[in-house]
mmCIF file of C-alpha atoms and ligand atoms in Angstrom:
data_model
loop_
_atom_site.group_PDB
_atom_site.id
_atom_site.type_symbol
_atom_site.label_atom_id
_atom_site.label_comp_id
_atom_site.label_asym_id
_atom_site.label_seq_id
_atom_site.Cartn_x
_atom_site.Cartn_y
_atom_site.Cartn_z
ATOM 1 C CA MET N 1 -7.399 -28.201 25.320
ATOM 2 C CA LEU N 2 -5.751 -28.018 21.896
ATOM 3 C CA LYS N 3 -4.986 -31.332 20.219
ATOM 4 C CA LYS N 4 -1.479 -31.238 18.761
ATOM 5 C CA THR N 5 -0.778 -32.780 15.364
ATOM 6 C CA GLY N 6 2.545 -33.900 13.945
ATOM 7 C CA ASN N 7 5.647 -35.148 15.702
ATOM 8 C CA TYR N 8 7.075 -31.738 16.507
ATOM 9 C CA GLU N 9 6.158 -28.866 18.841
ATOM 10 C CA THR N 10 6.379 -25.417 17.230
ATOM 11 C CA THR N 11 3.687 -23.354 19.003
ATOM 12 C CA TYR N 12 2.782 -22.217 22.500
ATOM 13 C CA VAL N 13 -0.277 -20.443 23.886
ATOM 14 C CA GLU N 14 -0.122 -17.058 25.594
ATOM 15 C CA GLY N 15 -2.988 -15.618 27.677
ATOM 16 C CA GLU N 16 -5.929 -17.385 29.320
ATOM 17 C CA GLU N 17 -9.036 -15.265 28.846
ATOM 18 C CA ILE N 18 -8.084 -14.302 25.284
ATOM 19 C CA PRO N 19 -5.550 -16.938 24.212
ATOM 20 C CA SER N 20 -3.096 -16.363 21.384
ATOM 21 C CA ILE N 21 -1.087 -19.042 19.604
ATOM 22 C CA ARG N 22 2.548 -18.049 19.092
ATOM 23 C CA TYR N 23 5.566 -19.590 17.374
ATOM 24 C CA HIS N 24 8.775 -20.543 19.183
ATOM 25 C CA ILE N 25 10.785 -19.661 16.069
ATOM 26 C CA PHE N 26 10.009 -15.931 16.512
ATOM 27 C CA GLN N 27 10.826 -15.868 20.241
ATOM 28 C CA SER N 28 14.495 -15.183 19.548
ATOM 29 C CA ILE N 29 13.701 -12.145 17.349
ATOM 30 C CA SER N 30 13.330 -9.217 19.731
ATOM 31 C CA PHE N 31 11.694 -6.796 17.266
ATOM 32 C CA VAL N 32 8.749 -8.914 16.178
ATOM 33 C CA ARG N 33 5.392 -9.872 17.729
ATOM 34 C CA ASP N 34 3.348 -12.743 16.281
ATOM 35 C CA GLY N 35 -0.073 -14.126 17.129
ATOM 36 C CA PHE N 36 -2.899 -16.367 15.961
ATOM 37 C CA SER N 37 -6.358 -16.132 17.504
ATOM 38 C CA THR N 38 -8.651 -18.871 18.794
ATOM 39 C CA ARG N 39 -12.455 -18.845 19.184
ATOM 40 C CA MET N 40 -12.083 -17.776 22.809
ATOM 41 C CA GLY N 41 -12.342 -14.328 24.411
ATOM 42 C CA GLY N 42 -14.831 -12.507 22.164
ATOM 43 C CA ILE N 43 -18.482 -11.429 22.249
ATOM 44 C CA SER N 44 -19.919 -13.011 19.103
ATOM 45 C CA GLU N 45 -22.644 -15.649 19.349
ATOM 46 C CA GLY N 46 -23.909 -18.841 17.726
ATOM 47 C CA SER N 47 -21.673 -20.190 14.967
ATOM 48 C CA PHE N 48 -19.510 -17.058 15.402
ATOM 49 C CA ALA N 49 -18.879 -17.739 19.112
ATOM 50 C CA THR N 50 -16.971 -15.999 20.336
ATOM 51 C CA LEU N 51 -13.877 -14.294 18.879
ATOM 52 C CA ASN N 52 -14.975 -13.875 15.259
ATOM 53 C CA PHE N 53 -13.049 -11.448 13.044
ATOM 54 C CA SER N 54 -15.183 -11.352 9.899
ATOM 55 C CA VAL N 55 -18.443 -9.697 8.874
ATOM 56 C CA LYS N 56 -18.561 -11.650 5.611
ATOM 57 C CA MET N 57 -20.588 -14.549 7.053
ATOM 58 C CA GLY N 58 -23.237 -12.348 8.702
ATOM 59 C CA ASP N 59 -21.901 -11.317 12.110
ATOM 60 C CA THR N 60 -22.383 -7.658 13.087
ATOM 61 C CA ARG N 61 -19.683 -5.046 12.523
ATOM 62 C CA GLU N 62 -20.004 -3.858 16.149
ATOM 63 C CA ARG N 63 -19.205 -7.307 17.536
ATOM 64 C CA VAL N 64 -16.341 -7.961 15.130
ATOM 65 C CA GLN N 65 -14.761 -4.579 15.902
ATOM 66 C CA GLU N 66 -15.107 -5.179 19.642
ATOM 67 C CA ASN N 67 -13.435 -8.582 19.171
ATOM 68 C CA PHE N 68 -10.538 -6.882 17.386
ATOM 69 C CA ARG N 69 -10.225 -4.292 20.178
ATOM 70 C CA ARG N 70 -10.069 -6.996 22.846
ATOM 71 C CA TYR N 71 -7.521 -9.236 21.144
ATOM 72 C CA ILE N 72 -5.268 -6.364 20.033
ATOM 73 C CA LEU N 73 -5.255 -4.827 23.517
ATOM 74 C CA ALA N 74 -4.632 -8.174 25.242
ATOM 75 C CA HIS N 75 -1.626 -9.003 23.060
ATOM 76 C CA GLY N 76 0.132 -5.681 22.587
ATOM 77 C CA PHE N 77 -0.660 -5.083 18.933
ATOM 78 C CA GLN N 78 -1.215 -1.591 17.453
ATOM 79 C CA ASN N 79 -2.597 -0.020 14.262
ATOM 80 C CA PRO N 80 -4.175 -3.069 12.615
ATOM 81 C CA VAL N 81 -4.517 -3.381 8.844
ATOM 82 C CA MET N 82 -6.207 -6.440 7.364
ATOM 83 C CA ALA N 83 -5.946 -7.974 3.912
ATOM 84 C CA ASP N 84 -9.267 -8.189 2.052
ATOM 85 C CA GLN N 85 -8.653 -11.635 0.622
ATOM 86 C CA VAL N 86 -9.798 -13.109 -2.663
ATOM 87 C CA HIS N 87 -7.772 -16.369 -2.914
ATOM 88 C CA GLY N 88 -5.282 -14.642 -5.198
ATOM 89 C CA ILE N 89 -1.578 -13.932 -4.758
ATOM 90 C CA ARG N 90 -1.445 -10.118 -4.788
ATOM 91 C CA VAL N 91 0.795 -8.802 -2.014
ATOM 92 C CA LYS N 92 0.558 -5.198 -0.854
ATOM 93 C CA ARG N 93 3.068 -3.053 1.020
ATOM 94 C CA VAL N 94 1.389 -1.144 3.834
ATOM 95 C CA TYR N 95 2.375 1.915 5.875
ATOM 96 C CA LYS N 96 1.308 3.477 9.136
ATOM 97 C CA GLU N 97 -1.263 5.623 7.320
ATOM 98 C CA ASP N 98 -3.043 2.388 6.343
ATOM 99 C CA ALA N 99 -3.885 1.772 10.023
ATOM 100 C CA GLY N 100 -7.428 0.580 10.580
ATOM 101 C CA LYS N 101 -8.107 -0.426 6.988
ATOM 102 C CA ASN N 102 -10.504 -3.378 6.625
ATOM 103 C CA VAL N 103 -10.695 -3.525 10.433
ATOM 104 C CA PHE N 104 -12.177 -0.241 11.685
ATOM 105 C CA ILE N 105 -12.421 1.429 8.256
ATOM 106 C CA PRO N 106 -14.580 -0.938 6.184
ATOM 107 C CA LYS N 107 -13.527 -2.106 2.738
ATOM 108 C CA ASP N 108 -10.829 0.407 1.904
ATOM 109 C CA ASP N 109 -8.973 -1.787 -0.519
ATOM 110 C CA SER N 110 -9.660 -5.284 -1.762
ATOM 111 C CA GLY N 111 -8.067 -8.041 -3.721
ATOM 112 C CA MET N 112 -4.896 -8.731 -1.771
ATOM 113 C CA ASP N 113 -3.977 -11.934 0.065
ATOM 114 C CA GLY N 114 -0.657 -10.815 1.489
ATOM 115 C CA LEU N 115 0.702 -7.765 3.321
ATOM 116 C CA VAL N 116 4.293 -6.638 3.878
ATOM 117 C CA THR N 117 5.851 -3.756 5.795
ATOM 118 C CA ASN N 118 9.064 -2.539 7.384
ATOM 119 C CA GLU N 119 7.360 0.068 9.551
ATOM 120 C CA PRO N 120 7.278 -0.534 13.297
ATOM 121 C CA GLY N 121 3.955 -0.261 15.108
ATOM 122 C CA ILE N 122 1.652 -1.454 12.347
ATOM 123 C CA THR N 123 -0.002 -4.871 12.637
ATOM 124 C CA LEU N 124 -0.461 -7.018 9.537
ATOM 125 C CA ILE N 125 -3.572 -9.215 9.666
ATOM 126 C CA THR N 126 -4.805 -12.048 7.469
ATOM 127 C CA THR N 127 -7.928 -14.123 8.090
ATOM 128 C CA PHE N 128 -8.561 -17.894 8.160
ATOM 129 C CA ALA N 129 -10.792 -20.895 8.770
ATOM 130 C CA ASP N 130 -8.681 -23.866 7.489
ATOM 131 C CA CYS N 131 -6.544 -22.022 4.874
ATOM 132 C CA VAL N 132 -2.832 -21.654 5.549
ATOM 133 C CA PRO N 133 -1.232 -18.585 7.182
ATOM 134 C CA LEU N 134 2.334 -17.851 6.054
ATOM 135 C CA TYR N 135 4.537 -15.702 8.313
ATOM 136 C CA PHE N 136 7.856 -14.195 7.131
ATOM 137 C CA VAL N 137 10.401 -12.240 9.181
ATOM 138 C CA ASP N 138 13.494 -10.745 7.524
ATOM 139 C CA GLU N 139 15.946 -10.271 10.376
ATOM 140 C CA GLU N 140 18.513 -8.450 8.242
ATOM 141 C CA HIS N 141 16.226 -5.659 6.977
ATOM 142 C CA ARG N 142 13.699 -5.699 9.830
ATOM 143 C CA ALA N 143 10.817 -6.381 7.487
ATOM 144 C CA ILE N 144 7.809 -8.687 7.754
ATOM 145 C CA GLY N 145 5.249 -10.383 5.532
ATOM 146 C CA LEU N 146 2.000 -12.201 6.266
ATOM 147 C CA SER N 147 0.008 -14.113 3.665
ATOM 148 C CA HIS N 148 -3.074 -16.257 3.155
ATOM 149 C CA ALA N 149 -2.747 -19.449 1.110
ATOM 150 C CA GLY N 150 -5.651 -21.779 0.511
ATOM 151 C CA TRP N 151 -5.207 -24.430 -2.152
ATOM 152 C CA ARG N 152 -5.511 -21.822 -4.901
ATOM 153 C CA GLY N 153 -2.948 -19.471 -3.378
ATOM 154 C CA THR N 154 -0.622 -22.347 -2.537
ATOM 155 C CA LEU N 155 -0.764 -23.689 -6.083
ATOM 156 C CA ALA N 156 -0.268 -20.195 -7.554
ATOM 157 C CA GLY N 157 2.896 -19.768 -5.454
ATOM 158 C CA MET N 158 1.886 -17.369 -2.675
ATOM 159 C CA ALA N 159 4.975 -18.208 -0.563
ATOM 160 C CA GLY N 160 7.366 -17.272 -3.361
ATOM 161 C CA GLU N 161 5.316 -14.220 -4.336
ATOM 162 C CA THR N 162 5.460 -12.784 -0.794
ATOM 163 C CA LEU N 163 9.238 -13.246 -0.723
ATOM 164 C CA LYS N 164 9.518 -11.648 -4.168
ATOM 165 C CA VAL N 165 7.646 -8.546 -3.007
ATOM 166 C CA MET N 166 9.742 -8.389 0.192
ATOM 167 C CA ASN N 167 12.880 -8.596 -1.933
ATOM 168 C CA ARG N 168 11.671 -5.822 -4.263
ATOM 169 C CA GLU N 169 10.551 -3.513 -1.442
ATOM 170 C CA PHE N 170 13.150 -4.180 1.261
ATOM 171 C CA GLY N 171 15.972 -6.162 -0.339
ATOM 172 C CA THR N 172 14.989 -9.310 1.569
ATOM 173 C CA LYS N 173 17.100 -12.382 0.901
ATOM 174 C CA PRO N 174 15.421 -15.731 1.671
ATOM 175 C CA GLU N 175 18.474 -17.030 3.548
ATOM 176 C CA HIS N 176 17.884 -14.345 6.210
ATOM 177 C CA VAL N 177 14.177 -15.098 6.595
ATOM 178 C CA LYS N 178 12.547 -17.021 9.418
ATOM 179 C CA ALA N 179 9.122 -18.345 8.437
ATOM 180 C CA ALA N 180 6.175 -20.138 9.979
ATOM 181 C CA ILE N 181 3.281 -22.045 8.484
ATOM 182 C CA GLY N 182 0.306 -21.276 10.718
ATOM 183 C CA PRO N 183 -2.554 -23.356 12.165
ATOM 184 C CA SER N 184 -4.663 -24.730 9.306
ATOM 185 C CA ILE N 185 -6.268 -27.923 7.998
ATOM 186 C CA CYS N 186 -4.155 -31.101 8.271
ATOM 187 C CA VAL N 187 -3.852 -33.740 5.560
ATOM 188 C CA ASN N 188 -6.069 -36.208 7.449
ATOM 189 C CA CYS N 189 -8.947 -33.706 7.452
ATOM 190 C CA TYR N 190 -8.449 -32.455 3.905
ATOM 191 C CA GLU N 191 -10.091 -34.760 1.400
ATOM 192 C CA VAL N 192 -10.053 -33.286 -2.115
ATOM 193 C CA SER N 193 -10.874 -34.357 -5.671
ATOM 194 C CA ARG N 194 -8.549 -36.708 -7.543
ATOM 195 C CA GLU N 195 -7.880 -33.911 -10.064
ATOM 196 C CA LEU N 196 -6.704 -31.478 -7.410
ATOM 197 C CA ALA N 197 -4.495 -34.066 -5.686
ATOM 198 C CA GLU N 198 -2.921 -34.941 -9.045
ATOM 199 C CA GLU N 199 -2.400 -31.277 -9.893
ATOM 200 C CA PHE N 200 -0.475 -30.704 -6.645
ATOM 201 C CA ALA N 201 1.661 -33.792 -7.175
ATOM 202 C CA ASP N 202 2.441 -32.547 -10.709
ATOM 203 C CA VAL N 203 3.144 -28.898 -9.899
ATOM 204 C CA LEU N 204 5.353 -29.768 -6.927
ATOM 205 C CA ASN N 205 6.999 -32.592 -8.785
ATOM 206 C CA CYS N 206 6.464 -35.180 -6.067
ATOM 207 C CA GLU N 207 4.696 -38.459 -6.614
ATOM 208 C CA MET N 208 1.219 -39.184 -5.297
ATOM 209 C CA VAL N 209 1.288 -41.840 -2.566
ATOM 210 C CA TYR N 210 -1.192 -44.617 -3.493
ATOM 211 C CA GLY N 211 -2.636 -47.062 -0.955
ATOM 212 C CA ALA N 212 -1.650 -44.851 1.972
ATOM 213 C CA GLU N 213 -1.920 -46.009 5.595
ATOM 214 C CA LYS N 214 -4.934 -45.144 7.733
ATOM 215 C CA HIS N 215 -3.239 -42.253 9.488
ATOM 216 C CA LEU N 216 -1.690 -40.011 6.836
ATOM 217 C CA PRO N 217 1.716 -38.654 7.897
ATOM 218 C CA GLU N 218 1.196 -34.889 8.330
ATOM 219 C CA TRP N 219 4.899 -34.603 9.278
ATOM 220 C CA ASP N 220 6.078 -36.004 5.900
ATOM 221 C CA MET N 221 7.152 -32.895 3.994
ATOM 222 C CA ASN N 222 8.254 -34.869 0.924
ATOM 223 C CA HIS N 223 4.731 -35.731 -0.207
ATOM 224 C CA THR N 224 1.719 -33.509 -0.762
ATOM 225 C CA ALA N 225 -0.936 -35.864 -2.149
ATOM 226 C CA TYR N 226 -2.275 -39.244 -1.008
ATOM 227 C CA GLU N 227 -4.774 -41.836 -2.159
ATOM 228 C CA ARG N 228 -6.444 -44.200 0.302
ATOM 229 C CA ASP N 229 -9.457 -46.424 -0.448
ATOM 230 C CA GLY N 230 -10.242 -44.409 -3.571
ATOM 231 C CA LYS N 231 -10.266 -41.074 -1.721
ATOM 232 C CA PHE N 232 -7.707 -38.316 -2.183
ATOM 233 C CA TYR N 233 -6.039 -36.082 0.399
ATOM 234 C CA LEU N 234 -3.873 -32.991 0.211
ATOM 235 C CA ASN N 235 -1.127 -31.849 2.598
ATOM 236 C CA LEU N 236 -1.112 -28.045 2.287
ATOM 237 C CA TRP N 237 1.565 -27.826 5.008
ATOM 238 C CA ALA N 238 3.980 -29.895 2.935
ATOM 239 C CA ALA N 239 3.093 -27.972 -0.228
ATOM 240 C CA ASN N 240 3.823 -24.598 1.383
ATOM 241 C CA TYR N 241 6.952 -25.963 3.051
ATOM 242 C CA GLN N 242 8.223 -27.141 -0.333
ATOM 243 C CA MET N 243 7.389 -23.758 -1.891
ATOM 244 C CA MET N 244 9.288 -21.953 0.874
ATOM 245 C CA CYS N 245 12.312 -24.246 0.458
ATOM 246 C CA ALA N 246 12.233 -23.769 -3.318
ATOM 247 C CA SER N 247 12.242 -19.999 -2.760
ATOM 248 C CA GLY N 248 15.492 -20.323 -0.821
ATOM 249 C CA ILE N 249 14.510 -20.269 2.856
ATOM 250 C CA PRO N 250 16.744 -22.767 4.711
ATOM 251 C CA LYS N 251 14.756 -25.747 6.048
ATOM 252 C CA GLU N 252 15.767 -25.164 9.671
ATOM 253 C CA GLN N 253 14.326 -21.613 9.454
ATOM 254 C CA ILE N 254 10.786 -22.812 8.700
ATOM 255 C CA ALA N 255 8.394 -23.681 11.554
ATOM 256 C CA LEU N 256 5.614 -26.105 10.665
ATOM 257 C CA PRO N 257 2.153 -25.978 12.220
ATOM 258 C CA ASP N 258 1.410 -28.413 15.028
ATOM 259 C CA LEU N 259 -2.291 -27.483 15.138
ATOM 260 C CA CYS N 260 -5.076 -28.417 12.749
ATOM 261 C CA THR N 261 -8.085 -26.089 12.667
ATOM 262 C CA CYS N 262 -10.451 -28.941 11.713
ATOM 263 C CA CYS N 263 -9.163 -31.361 14.423
ATOM 264 C CA ASN N 264 -9.676 -28.521 16.967
ATOM 265 C CA ASP N 265 -12.996 -27.124 15.768
ATOM 266 C CA THR N 266 -14.341 -26.328 19.247
ATOM 267 C CA ILE N 267 -11.347 -24.029 19.895
ATOM 268 C CA LEU N 268 -10.532 -22.891 16.339
ATOM 269 C CA PHE N 269 -12.889 -22.001 13.461
ATOM 270 C CA SER N 270 -12.912 -24.619 10.702
ATOM 271 C CA HIS N 271 -14.767 -24.252 7.406
ATOM 272 C CA ARG N 272 -14.683 -28.042 6.825
ATOM 273 C CA ALA N 273 -15.760 -29.094 10.306
ATOM 274 C CA SER N 274 -18.622 -26.552 10.444
ATOM 275 C CA ARG N 275 -19.701 -27.073 6.815
ATOM 276 C CA GLY N 276 -19.307 -23.361 6.278
ATOM 277 C CA LYS N 277 -21.237 -22.110 9.337
ATOM 278 C CA ARG N 278 -18.375 -20.449 11.146
ATOM 279 C CA GLY N 279 -16.471 -17.303 12.041
ATOM 280 C CA ASN N 280 -12.937 -16.341 11.126
ATOM 281 C CA LEU N 281 -9.616 -16.591 12.934
ATOM 282 C CA CYS N 282 -6.791 -14.148 12.272
ATOM 283 C CA ALA N 283 -3.017 -14.204 12.065
ATOM 284 C CA PHE N 284 -1.199 -11.115 13.376
ATOM 285 C CA LEU N 285 2.371 -9.914 12.825
ATOM 286 C CA MET N 286 3.971 -6.622 13.895
ATOM 287 C CA ILE N 287 7.392 -4.991 14.182
ATOM 288 C CA GLU N 288 7.632 -3.583 17.713
ATOM 289 C CA GLU N 289 8.134 0.179 18.089
HETATM 290 ZN ZN1 ZN D 1 -6.997 -32.321 11.148
#
């Protein structure tokens, strides 16, 4: 049973054997299919149990590829292409001929943390274990973007960069974009250094909250950094929300996450909760054919 976080409900779960987390905000858009995996429904073992989508931590390629086959088949996705992420902000446009790259065709291209396309029938994939998935759907031009933003990518402006590339490639205007911030680590689970907390408060031009209450308000999108009992915490959801707003996406068109990977570490993979012994989740986004 997933433990919901925040005072809003933005996601629902589809499928029982191989569950997929989906966003209500995309339900009204007939041409798009979204998904976010859980640990359930795969064949991997140990700390990768069971639906692991990465070979980088030592799982076998056979198991990871079988996990991809199962999830993709169960949820109606086609022609997967995955970003080979490096905590940067490079965004790449992909086409149908890129199908299979970094999923069934190992290491074709590396060094991108975001993918965009306007071609139907190709599935964009980014991979996670606490970092923040960013989904973008341009209803006007029928184009999509999917990005990975950890603290580095968030700070470097991944949200704005993805929109910039979508604008350049497809003419996307932020006011016609619906976006979602995917399941990732919540502020209560994300203790960071004082320096990093201060840097976020500075870059986003919002004051650090000192002497914060015991339960940090993950729903407060006006603050990104907190101090409590000499420890510092970062709200990556608020930071990405602010970045999306600053890029011009209307507030009511942004869905926040209501799931923390670290609070739900038996169902979702969390780097923090597992101290690095874990598999990878994936976000999926496709334009239907
Ligand atoms: Zn949490």
